[in-house]
Coordinates of C-alpha atoms and ligand atoms in Angstrom, one line a residue:
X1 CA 36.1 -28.2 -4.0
X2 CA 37.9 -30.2 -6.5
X3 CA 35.7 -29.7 -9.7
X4 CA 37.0 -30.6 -13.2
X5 CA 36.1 -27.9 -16.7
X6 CA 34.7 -31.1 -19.2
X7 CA 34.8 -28.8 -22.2
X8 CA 32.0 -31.0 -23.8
X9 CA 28.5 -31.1 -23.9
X10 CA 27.4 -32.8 -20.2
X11 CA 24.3 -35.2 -20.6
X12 CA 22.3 -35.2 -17.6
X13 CA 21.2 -38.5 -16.0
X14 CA 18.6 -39.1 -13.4
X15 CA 19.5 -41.8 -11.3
X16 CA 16.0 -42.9 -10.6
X17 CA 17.1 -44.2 -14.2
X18 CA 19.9 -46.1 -13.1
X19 CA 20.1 -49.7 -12.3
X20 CA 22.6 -50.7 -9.1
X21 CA 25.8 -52.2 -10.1
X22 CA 25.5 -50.5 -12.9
X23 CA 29.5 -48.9 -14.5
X24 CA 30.2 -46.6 -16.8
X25 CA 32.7 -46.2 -19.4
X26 CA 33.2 -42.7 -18.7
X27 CA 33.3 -40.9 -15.0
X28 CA 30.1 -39.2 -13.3
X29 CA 30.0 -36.1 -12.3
X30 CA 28.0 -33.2 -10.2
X31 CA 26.1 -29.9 -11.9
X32 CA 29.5 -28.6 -10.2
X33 CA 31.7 -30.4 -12.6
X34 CA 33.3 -32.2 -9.3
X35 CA 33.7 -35.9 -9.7
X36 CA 31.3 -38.7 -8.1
X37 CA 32.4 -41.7 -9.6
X38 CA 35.3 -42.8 -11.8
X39 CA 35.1 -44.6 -15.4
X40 CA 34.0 -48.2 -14.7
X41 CA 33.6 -47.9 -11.2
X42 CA 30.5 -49.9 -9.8
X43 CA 27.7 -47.5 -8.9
X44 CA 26.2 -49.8 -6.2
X45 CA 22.9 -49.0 -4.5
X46 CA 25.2 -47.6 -1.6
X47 CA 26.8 -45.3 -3.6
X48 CA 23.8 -43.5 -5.0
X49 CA 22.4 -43.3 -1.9
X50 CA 25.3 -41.1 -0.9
X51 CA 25.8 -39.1 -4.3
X52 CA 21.2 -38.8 -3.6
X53 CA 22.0 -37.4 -0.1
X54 CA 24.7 -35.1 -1.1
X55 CA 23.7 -33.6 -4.7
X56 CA 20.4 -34.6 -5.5
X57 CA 18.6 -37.0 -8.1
X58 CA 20.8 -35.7 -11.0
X59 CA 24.7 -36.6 -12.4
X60 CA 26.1 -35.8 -15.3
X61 CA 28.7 -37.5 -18.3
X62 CA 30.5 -35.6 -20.8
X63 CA 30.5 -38.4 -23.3
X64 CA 33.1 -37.5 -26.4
X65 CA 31.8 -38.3 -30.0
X66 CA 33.2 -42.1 -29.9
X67 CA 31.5 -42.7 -26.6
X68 CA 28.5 -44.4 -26.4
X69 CA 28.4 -46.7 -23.4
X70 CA 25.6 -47.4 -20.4
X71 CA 24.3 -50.9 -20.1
X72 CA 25.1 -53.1 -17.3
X73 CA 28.0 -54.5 -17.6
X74 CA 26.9 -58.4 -16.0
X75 CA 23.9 -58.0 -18.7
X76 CA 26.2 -57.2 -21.3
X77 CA 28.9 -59.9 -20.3
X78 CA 26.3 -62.8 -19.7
X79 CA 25.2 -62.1 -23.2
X80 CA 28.2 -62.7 -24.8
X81 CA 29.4 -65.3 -22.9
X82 CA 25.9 -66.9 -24.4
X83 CA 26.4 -65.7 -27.7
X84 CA 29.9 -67.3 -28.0
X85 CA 28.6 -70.4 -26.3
X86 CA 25.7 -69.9 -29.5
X87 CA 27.7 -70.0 -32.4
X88 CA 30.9 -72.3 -31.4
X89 CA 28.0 -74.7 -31.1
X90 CA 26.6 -73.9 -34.6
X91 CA 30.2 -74.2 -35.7
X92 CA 31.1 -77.5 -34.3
X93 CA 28.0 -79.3 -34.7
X94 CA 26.6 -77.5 -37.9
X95 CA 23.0 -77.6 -36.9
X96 CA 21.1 -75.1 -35.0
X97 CA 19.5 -76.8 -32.7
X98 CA 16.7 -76.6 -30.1
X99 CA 19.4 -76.0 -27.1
X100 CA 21.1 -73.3 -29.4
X101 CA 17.4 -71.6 -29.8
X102 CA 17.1 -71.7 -26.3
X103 CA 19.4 -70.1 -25.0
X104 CA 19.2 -67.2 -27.9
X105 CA 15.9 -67.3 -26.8
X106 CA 17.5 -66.5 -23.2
X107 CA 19.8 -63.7 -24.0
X108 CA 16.6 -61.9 -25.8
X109 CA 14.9 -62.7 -23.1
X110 CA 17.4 -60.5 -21.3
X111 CA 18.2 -58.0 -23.3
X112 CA 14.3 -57.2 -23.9
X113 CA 13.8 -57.7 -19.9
X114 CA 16.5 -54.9 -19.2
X115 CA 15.1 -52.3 -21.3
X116 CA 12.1 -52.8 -20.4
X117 CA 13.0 -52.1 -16.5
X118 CA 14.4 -48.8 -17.3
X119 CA 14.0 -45.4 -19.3
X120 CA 15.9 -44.7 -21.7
X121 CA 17.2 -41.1 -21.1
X122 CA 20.9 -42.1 -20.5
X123 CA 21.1 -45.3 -21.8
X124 CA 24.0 -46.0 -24.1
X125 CA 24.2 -49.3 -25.4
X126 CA 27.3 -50.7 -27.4
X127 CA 30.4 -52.1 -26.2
X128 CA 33.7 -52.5 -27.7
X129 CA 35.3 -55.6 -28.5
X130 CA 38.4 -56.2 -27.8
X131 CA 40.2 -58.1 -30.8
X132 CA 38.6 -58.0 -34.7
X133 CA 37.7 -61.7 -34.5
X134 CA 35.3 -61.2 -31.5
X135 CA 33.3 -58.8 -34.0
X136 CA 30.7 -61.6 -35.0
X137 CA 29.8 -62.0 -31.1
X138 CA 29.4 -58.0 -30.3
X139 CA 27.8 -57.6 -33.6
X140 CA 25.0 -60.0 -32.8
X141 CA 24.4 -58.8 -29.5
X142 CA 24.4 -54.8 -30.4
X143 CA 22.2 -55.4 -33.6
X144 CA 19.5 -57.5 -31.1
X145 CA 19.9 -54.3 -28.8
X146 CA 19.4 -51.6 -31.4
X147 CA 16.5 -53.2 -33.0
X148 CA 15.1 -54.5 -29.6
X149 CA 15.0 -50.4 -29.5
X150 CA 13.4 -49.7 -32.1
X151 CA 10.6 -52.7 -32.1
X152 CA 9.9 -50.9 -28.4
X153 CA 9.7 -47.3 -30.1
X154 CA 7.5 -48.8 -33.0
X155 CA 5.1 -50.0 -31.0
X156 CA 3.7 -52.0 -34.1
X157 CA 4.6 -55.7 -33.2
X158 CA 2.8 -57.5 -30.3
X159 CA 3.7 -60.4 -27.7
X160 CA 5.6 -63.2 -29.0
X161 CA 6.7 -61.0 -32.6
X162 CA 8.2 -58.9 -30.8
X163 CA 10.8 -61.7 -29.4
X164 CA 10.8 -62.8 -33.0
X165 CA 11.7 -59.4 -34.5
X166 CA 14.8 -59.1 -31.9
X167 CA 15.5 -63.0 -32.0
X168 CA 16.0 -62.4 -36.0
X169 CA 17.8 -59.7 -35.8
X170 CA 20.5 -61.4 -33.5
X171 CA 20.8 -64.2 -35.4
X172 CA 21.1 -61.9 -38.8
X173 CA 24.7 -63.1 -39.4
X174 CA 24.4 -66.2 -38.1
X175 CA 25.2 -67.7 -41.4
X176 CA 28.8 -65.7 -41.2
X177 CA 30.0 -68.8 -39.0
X178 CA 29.7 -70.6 -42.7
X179 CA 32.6 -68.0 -44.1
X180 CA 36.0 -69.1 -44.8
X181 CA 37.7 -67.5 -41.2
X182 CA 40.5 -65.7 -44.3
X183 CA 37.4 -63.9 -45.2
X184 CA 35.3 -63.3 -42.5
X185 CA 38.4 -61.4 -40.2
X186 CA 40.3 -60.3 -43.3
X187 CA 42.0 -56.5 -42.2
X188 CA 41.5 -55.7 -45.6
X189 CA 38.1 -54.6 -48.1
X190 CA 36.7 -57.8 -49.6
X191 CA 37.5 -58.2 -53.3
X192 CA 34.8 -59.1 -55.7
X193 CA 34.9 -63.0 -55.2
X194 CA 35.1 -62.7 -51.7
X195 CA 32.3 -60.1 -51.6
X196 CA 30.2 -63.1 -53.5
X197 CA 30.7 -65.1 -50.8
X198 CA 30.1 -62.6 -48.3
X199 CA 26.5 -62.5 -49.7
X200 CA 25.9 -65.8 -49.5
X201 CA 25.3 -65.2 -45.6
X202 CA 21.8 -64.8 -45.5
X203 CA 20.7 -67.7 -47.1
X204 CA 23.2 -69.7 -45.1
X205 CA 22.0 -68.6 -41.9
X206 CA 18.4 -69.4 -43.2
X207 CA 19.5 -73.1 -44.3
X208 CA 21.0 -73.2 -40.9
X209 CA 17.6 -72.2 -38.9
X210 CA 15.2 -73.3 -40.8
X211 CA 14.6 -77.2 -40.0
X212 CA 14.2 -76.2 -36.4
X213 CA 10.5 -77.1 -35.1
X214 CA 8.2 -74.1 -34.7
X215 CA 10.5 -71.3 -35.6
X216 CA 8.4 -68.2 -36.3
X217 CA 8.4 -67.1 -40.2
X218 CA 9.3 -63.6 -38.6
X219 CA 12.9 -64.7 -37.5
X220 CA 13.7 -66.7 -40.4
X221 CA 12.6 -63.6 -42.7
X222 CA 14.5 -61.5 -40.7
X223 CA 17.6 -63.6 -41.6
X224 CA 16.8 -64.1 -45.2
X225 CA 16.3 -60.2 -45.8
X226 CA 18.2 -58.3 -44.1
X227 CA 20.0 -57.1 -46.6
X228 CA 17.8 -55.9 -49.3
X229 CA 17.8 -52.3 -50.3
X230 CA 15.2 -49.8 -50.6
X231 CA 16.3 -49.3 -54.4
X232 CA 15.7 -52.7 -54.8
X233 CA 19.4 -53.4 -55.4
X234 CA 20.0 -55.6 -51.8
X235 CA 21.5 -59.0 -52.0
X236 CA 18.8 -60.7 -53.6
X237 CA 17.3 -57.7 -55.5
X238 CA 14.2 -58.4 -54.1
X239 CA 11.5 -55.8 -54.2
X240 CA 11.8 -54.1 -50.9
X241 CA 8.0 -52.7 -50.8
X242 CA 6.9 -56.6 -50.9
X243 CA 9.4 -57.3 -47.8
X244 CA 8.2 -57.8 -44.1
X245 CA 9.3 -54.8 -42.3
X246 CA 11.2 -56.5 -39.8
X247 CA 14.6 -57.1 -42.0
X248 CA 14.2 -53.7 -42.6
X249 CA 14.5 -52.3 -39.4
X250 CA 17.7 -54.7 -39.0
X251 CA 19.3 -53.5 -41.9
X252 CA 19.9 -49.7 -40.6
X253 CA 20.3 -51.5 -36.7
X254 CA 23.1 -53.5 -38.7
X255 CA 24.5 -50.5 -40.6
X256 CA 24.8 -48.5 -37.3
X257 CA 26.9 -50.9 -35.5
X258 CA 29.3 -51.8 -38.3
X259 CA 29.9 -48.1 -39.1
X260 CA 30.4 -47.3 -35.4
X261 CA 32.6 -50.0 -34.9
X262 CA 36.3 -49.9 -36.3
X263 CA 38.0 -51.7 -39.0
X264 CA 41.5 -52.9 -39.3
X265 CA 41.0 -50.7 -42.4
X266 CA 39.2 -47.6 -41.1
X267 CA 38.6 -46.1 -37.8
X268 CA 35.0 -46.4 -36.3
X269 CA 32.9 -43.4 -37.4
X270 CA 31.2 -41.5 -34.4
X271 CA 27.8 -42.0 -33.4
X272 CA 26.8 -38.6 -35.5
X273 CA 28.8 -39.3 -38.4
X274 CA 26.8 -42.6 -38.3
X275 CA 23.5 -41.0 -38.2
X276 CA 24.0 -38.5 -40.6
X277 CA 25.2 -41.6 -43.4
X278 CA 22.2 -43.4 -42.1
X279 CA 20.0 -40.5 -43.2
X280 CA 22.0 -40.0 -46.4
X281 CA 21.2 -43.7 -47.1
X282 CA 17.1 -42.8 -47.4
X283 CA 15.4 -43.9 -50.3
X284 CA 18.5 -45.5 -51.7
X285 CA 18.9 -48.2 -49.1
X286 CA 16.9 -47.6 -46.2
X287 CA 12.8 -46.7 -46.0
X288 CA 11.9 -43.0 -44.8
X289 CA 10.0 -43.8 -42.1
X290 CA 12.1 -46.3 -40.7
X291 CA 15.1 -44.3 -40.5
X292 CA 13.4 -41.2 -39.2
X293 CA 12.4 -44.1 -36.5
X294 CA 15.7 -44.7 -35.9
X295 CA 17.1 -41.3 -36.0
X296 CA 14.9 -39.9 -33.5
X297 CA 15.8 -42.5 -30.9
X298 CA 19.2 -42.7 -31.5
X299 CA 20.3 -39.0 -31.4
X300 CA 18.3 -38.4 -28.6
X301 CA 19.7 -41.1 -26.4
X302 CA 23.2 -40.4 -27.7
X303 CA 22.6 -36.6 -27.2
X304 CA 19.9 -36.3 -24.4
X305 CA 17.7 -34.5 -27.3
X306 CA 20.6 -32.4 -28.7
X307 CA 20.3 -33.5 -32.1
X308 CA 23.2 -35.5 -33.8
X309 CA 23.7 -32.4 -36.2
X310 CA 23.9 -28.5 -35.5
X311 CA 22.4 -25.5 -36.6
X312 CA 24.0 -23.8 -39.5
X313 CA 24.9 -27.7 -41.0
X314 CA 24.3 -27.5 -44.3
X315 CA 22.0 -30.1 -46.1
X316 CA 20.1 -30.8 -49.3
X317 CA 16.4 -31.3 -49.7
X318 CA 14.6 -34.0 -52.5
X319 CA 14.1 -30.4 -54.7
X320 CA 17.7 -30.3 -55.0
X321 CA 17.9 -27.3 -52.9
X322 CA 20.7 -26.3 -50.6
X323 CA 19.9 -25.0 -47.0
X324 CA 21.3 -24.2 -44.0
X325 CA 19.9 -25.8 -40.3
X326 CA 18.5 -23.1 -39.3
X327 CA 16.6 -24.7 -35.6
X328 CA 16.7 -28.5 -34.8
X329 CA 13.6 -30.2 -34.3
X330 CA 13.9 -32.2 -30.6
X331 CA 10.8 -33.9 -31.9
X332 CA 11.5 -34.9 -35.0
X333 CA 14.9 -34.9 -36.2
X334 CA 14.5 -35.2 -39.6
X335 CA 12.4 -32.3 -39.9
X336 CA 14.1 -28.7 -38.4
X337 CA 13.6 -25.7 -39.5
X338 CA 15.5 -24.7 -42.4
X339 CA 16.7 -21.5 -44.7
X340 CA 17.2 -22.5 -48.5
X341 CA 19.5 -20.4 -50.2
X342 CA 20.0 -21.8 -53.3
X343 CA 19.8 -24.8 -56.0
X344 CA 21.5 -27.4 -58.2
X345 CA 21.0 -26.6 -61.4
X346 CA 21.5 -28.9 -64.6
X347 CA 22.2 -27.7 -67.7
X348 CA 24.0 -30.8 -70.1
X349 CA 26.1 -32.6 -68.2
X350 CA 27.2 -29.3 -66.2
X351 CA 25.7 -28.9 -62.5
X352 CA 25.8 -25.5 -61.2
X353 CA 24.7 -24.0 -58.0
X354 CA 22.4 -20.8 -58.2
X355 CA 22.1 -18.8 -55.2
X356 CA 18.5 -17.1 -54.7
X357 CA 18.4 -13.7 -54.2
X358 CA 17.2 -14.3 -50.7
X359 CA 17.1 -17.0 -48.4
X360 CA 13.5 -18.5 -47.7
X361 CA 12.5 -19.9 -44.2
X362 CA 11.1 -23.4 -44.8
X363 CA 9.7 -25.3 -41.5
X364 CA 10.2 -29.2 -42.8
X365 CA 6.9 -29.9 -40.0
X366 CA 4.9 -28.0 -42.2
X367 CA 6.4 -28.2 -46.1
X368 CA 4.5 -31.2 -47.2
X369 CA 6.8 -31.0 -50.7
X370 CA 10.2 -30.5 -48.9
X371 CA 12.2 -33.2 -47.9
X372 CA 15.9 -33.5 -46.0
X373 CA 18.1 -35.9 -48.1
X374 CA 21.2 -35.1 -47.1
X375 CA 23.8 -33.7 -44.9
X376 CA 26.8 -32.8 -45.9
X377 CA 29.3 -34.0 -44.4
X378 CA 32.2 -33.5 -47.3
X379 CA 34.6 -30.5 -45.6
X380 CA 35.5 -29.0 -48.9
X381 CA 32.2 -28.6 -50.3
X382 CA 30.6 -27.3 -47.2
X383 CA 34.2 -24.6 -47.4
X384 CA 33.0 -23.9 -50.5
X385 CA 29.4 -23.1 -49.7
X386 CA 30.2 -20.9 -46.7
X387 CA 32.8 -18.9 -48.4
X388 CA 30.0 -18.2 -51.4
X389 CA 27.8 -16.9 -48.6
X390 CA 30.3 -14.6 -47.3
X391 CA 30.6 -12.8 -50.4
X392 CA 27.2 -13.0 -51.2
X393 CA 26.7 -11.4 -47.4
X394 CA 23.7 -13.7 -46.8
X395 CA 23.2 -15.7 -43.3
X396 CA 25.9 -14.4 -41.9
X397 CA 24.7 -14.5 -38.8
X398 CA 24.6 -18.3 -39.0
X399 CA 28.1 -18.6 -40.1
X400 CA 29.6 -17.4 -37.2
X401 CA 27.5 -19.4 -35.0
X402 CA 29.6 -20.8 -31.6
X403 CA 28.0 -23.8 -30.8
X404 CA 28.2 -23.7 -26.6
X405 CA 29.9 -26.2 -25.2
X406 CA 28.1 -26.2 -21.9
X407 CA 24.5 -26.2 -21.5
Ligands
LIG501 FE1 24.4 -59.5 -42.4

């Protein structure tokens, strides 16, 4: 048998899951490791009727840390070809109006219909454009899909809000069609002025919407908001505890795609390197709750339940506290089980790191004072720490964790 060794974690899919005529950016394969279908190949209905005959309900992707691809591809492509068809309207009219609403309203329509016909176990969701100035079309679409995700996971908005929620959050940068084009595809980090303008978006998309008959409050306070901050330092500086949640939810959906997508000036991050800055970004920018929302579906479906970080990462708590991963929690990623080993310490304008004599076993499900605030991700620092525990002899064990590669 011609099997291939994918030296990478496989995610199993079941293909009760999977829509005909559905591709995939990455090939399929067997428990065996032998190959049932190619990257991008169509898997018609005939097709998994043969793979179901010969192997059974379940296939498997090895997706690398930059994957993250499973949607239809004729769902995908009729939604861009509607979101282009959206905002060159906007551009060369300059007024929303009640055609461009519809057929936003279509490509929610869509989008919401789609997930809604499937379980999410394998579904990946974001494509890649192909050229920088396309970004504003992709972006739309992937931040309506994301937070289409998480309005579903919520469960807190009903009926028609719900199409609100996801209609907002696709029309979050409408106002970016307003931009001078040198500033909106500039390769380059925006300076100050530009970065003044840059804020300016919100509003503009607002201005843009809001004249249109019957538009819910709920989409044009998505627009308007979507970039306020949990510190209160957003845009506007508007208290974020008086803010609708909605914007809120779009702000780390937004934050997502632009850090997973690349920049003439950076490459993209990968989908865990995303997550973990997303959870670094609690209480500073994002809410708690909404994050742990958005954590818990994102690095399951990316990781089919394998959390988006590994035991023996190293992460600090709200007591300024230093611990090592010790278990990941399936359920609740923000909350695994932990072993603090030692502190920040401030004594003038020196921090210092004292180690405890020994480690203590903290379970974050059951610490109501203990709370994960961030993981380090910075190479040197997490050197440091692991050399400091050699010497000290303490969780060795931990530090020469493999983590294995096939599961
Ligand atoms: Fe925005």
């Amino acid at each position: 048998m011609n099997t291939e060794n994918i030296n990478r974690k496989k995610v199993e899919i079941d293909l009760d899951y999977i829509m005909p005529d559905t591709s995939f950016i990455y090939p399929l394969y067997s428990s065996e490791g032998e190959k049932l279908l190619n990257e991008r190949e169509v898997l018609t209905q005939g097709k998994i009727k043969t793979i179901r005959e010969k192997y059974g309900n379940k296939v498997y992707y090895a997706p690398t840390e930059k994957d993250i691809g499973v949607i239809p591809s004729y769902v995908y492509d009729k939604a861009l070809n509607q979101t282009k068809s959206v905002l060159n309207d906007v551009i060369i009219t300059n007024k929303f109006t009640r055609d461009s609403y519809k057929k936003s309203e279509q490509v929610i329509d869509e989008i919401l219909s789609d997930l809604n016909s499937r379980e999410l176990t394998a579904i990946n969701l974001l494509k890649n454009m192909k050229s920088f100035d396309e970004y504003l079309y992709f972006h739309s679409i992937n931040v309506g899909l994301l937070s289409a995700l998480m309005v579903k996971k919520r469960r807190t908005y009903k009926g028609n809000e719900i199409k609100s929620v996801v209609l907002g959050a696709y029309l979050s940068d409408l106002g970016k069609i307003k931009l001078d084009k040198s500033i909106l595809y500039k390769p380059d980090r925006l300076n100050e002025d530009e970065q003044l303008e840059m804020k300016l978006h919100p509003q503009e998309g607002y201005n843009i919407i809001k004249s249109l008959e019957g538009i819910d409050p709920i989409v044009l306070q998505t627009i308007l908001f979507h970039h306020e901050r949990f510190d209160d330092e957003g845009y506007y500086s508007l208290p974020y505890e008086t803010l609708p949640t909605s914007p809120k939810i779009v702000a780390i959906c937004d934050m997502y795609d632009a850090l997973t997508t690349p920049k003439p000036y950076r490459q993209a991050y990968s989908p865990s390197e995303a997550l973990k800055l997303i959870v670094n970004s609690v209480d500073k920018q994002f809410d708690r709750e909404l994050v742990s929302d958005f954590i818990n579906l994102m690095g399951a479906l990316l990781n089919n339940s394998q959390a988006f970080y590994r035991k023996g990462d190293f992460c600090i708590l709200n007591t300024g506290e230093i611990c090592l991963v010790s278990e990941v929690n399936a359920r609740d990623m923000m909350k695994p089980r932990m072993m603090v080993f030692a502190k920040f310490e401030e004594s003038g304008q020196k921090t210092s790191l004292r180690f405890y004599q020994h480690p203590i076993e903290v379970d974050l499900t059951k610490d109501m004072n203990r709370k994960l605030s961030t993981i380090i991700m910075h190479q040197k620092l997490i050197d440091a720490i692991r050399n400091k525990l050699k010497e000290k002899r303490m969780l060795v064990d931990y530090l020469y964790m493999t983590i294995p590669d096939w599961h």
